């Protein structure tokens, strides 16, 4: 996490942007800054991943999940992610990251994050997270299910996510 200024702004403005339900979509606004750019004057591929950290935390804070996770002595870590880039983001451009929890499976939770300029998709990612105990060890599937409750059965988890998770276990 190397975007402390953006993290601070997100935390200071999260109350004003309102509470969310756990299964709602968080919309977190950003602007491309000079330090986000690569040599080709568009946002660096790695910067997308860092901005996704801030946007995911916004979802966790506004949904109340962050407080519940920390009260249990847990913290989330990214275990895998896949991202597709569709359009470049350039200096000064405003964009929104939409973040929503897709669901859980086994010990994993999955978040979809979409970068939007207006209604145009610039990038879309799926992030696989797991939660760890402060004292060491992985939060179990049962503990995770107890925390989040029933997962909506609305088809939000794409079928390919299970295949992707299985394929990465060989790494």
CSV table of C-alpha atoms in Angstrom, one decimal, residues 1-57:
chain,number,residue,atom,x,y,z
A,1,UNK,CA,0.0,0.0,0.0
A,2,UNK,CA,1.9,3.0,-1.2
A,3,UNK,CA,-0.9,5.5,-1.7
A,4,UNK,CA,-1.2,6.8,1.8
A,5,UNK,CA,-2.6,10.2,0.7
A,6,UNK,CA,-5.4,8.5,-1.3
A,7,UNK,CA,-6.1,6.1,1.7
A,8,UNK,CA,-6.4,9.1,4.0
A,9,UNK,CA,-8.8,10.9,1.7
A,10,UNK,CA,-10.9,7.8,1.3
A,11,UNK,CA,-11.1,7.3,5.1
A,12,UNK,CA,-12.0,11.0,5.7
A,13,UNK,CA,-14.7,11.0,3.1
A,14,UNK,CA,-16.2,7.5,3.7
A,15,UNK,CA,-18.9,8.7,6.1
A,16,UNK,CA,-20.1,11.4,3.7
A,17,UNK,CA,-20.4,8.9,0.9
A,18,UNK,CA,-22.8,6.8,3.1
A,19,UNK,CA,-23.0,3.3,4.5
A,20,UNK,CA,-23.4,0.2,2.3
A,21,UNK,CA,-24.7,-3.2,2.8
A,22,UNK,CA,-22.2,-6.0,2.5
A,23,UNK,CA,-23.5,-7.1,-0.9
A,24,UNK,CA,-23.8,-3.5,-2.3
A,25,UNK,CA,-21.5,-2.0,-4.8
A,26,UNK,CA,-19.0,0.7,-3.6
A,27,UNK,CA,-18.2,3.5,-6.1
A,28,UNK,CA,-14.9,5.1,-5.2
A,29,UNK,CA,-13.7,8.1,-7.3
A,30,UNK,CA,-10.2,8.9,-8.3
A,31,UNK,CA,-8.2,11.1,-10.7
A,32,UNK,CA,-5.0,10.1,-12.5
A,33,UNK,CA,-2.1,11.9,-11.0
A,34,UNK,CA,1.4,12.5,-12.4
A,35,UNK,CA,2.9,9.8,-10.2
A,36,UNK,CA,0.5,7.2,-11.6
A,37,UNK,CA,1.9,7.5,-15.1
A,38,UNK,CA,4.4,5.3,-16.8
A,39,UNK,CA,6.8,6.3,-19.7
A,40,UNK,CA,3.9,6.1,-22.2
A,41,UNK,CA,1.9,8.7,-20.2
A,42,UNK,CA,-0.9,6.4,-19.2
A,43,UNK,CA,-1.6,4.9,-15.8
A,44,UNK,CA,0.9,2.3,-14.9
A,45,UNK,CA,-0.5,-1.3,-14.9
A,46,UNK,CA,0.8,-1.8,-11.3
A,47,UNK,CA,-0.9,1.4,-10.1
A,48,UNK,CA,-4.3,-0.2,-11.0
A,49,UNK,CA,-3.6,-2.9,-8.4
A,50,UNK,CA,-2.7,-0.4,-5.7
A,51,UNK,CA,-5.8,1.7,-6.4
A,52,UNK,CA,-7.8,-1.4,-6.1
A,53,UNK,CA,-6.5,-1.8,-2.6
A,54,UNK,CA,-7.9,1.6,-1.6
A,55,UNK,CA,-11.2,0.9,-3.3
A,56,UNK,CA,-11.6,-2.5,-1.6
A,57,UNK,CA,-10.9,-0.9,1.7
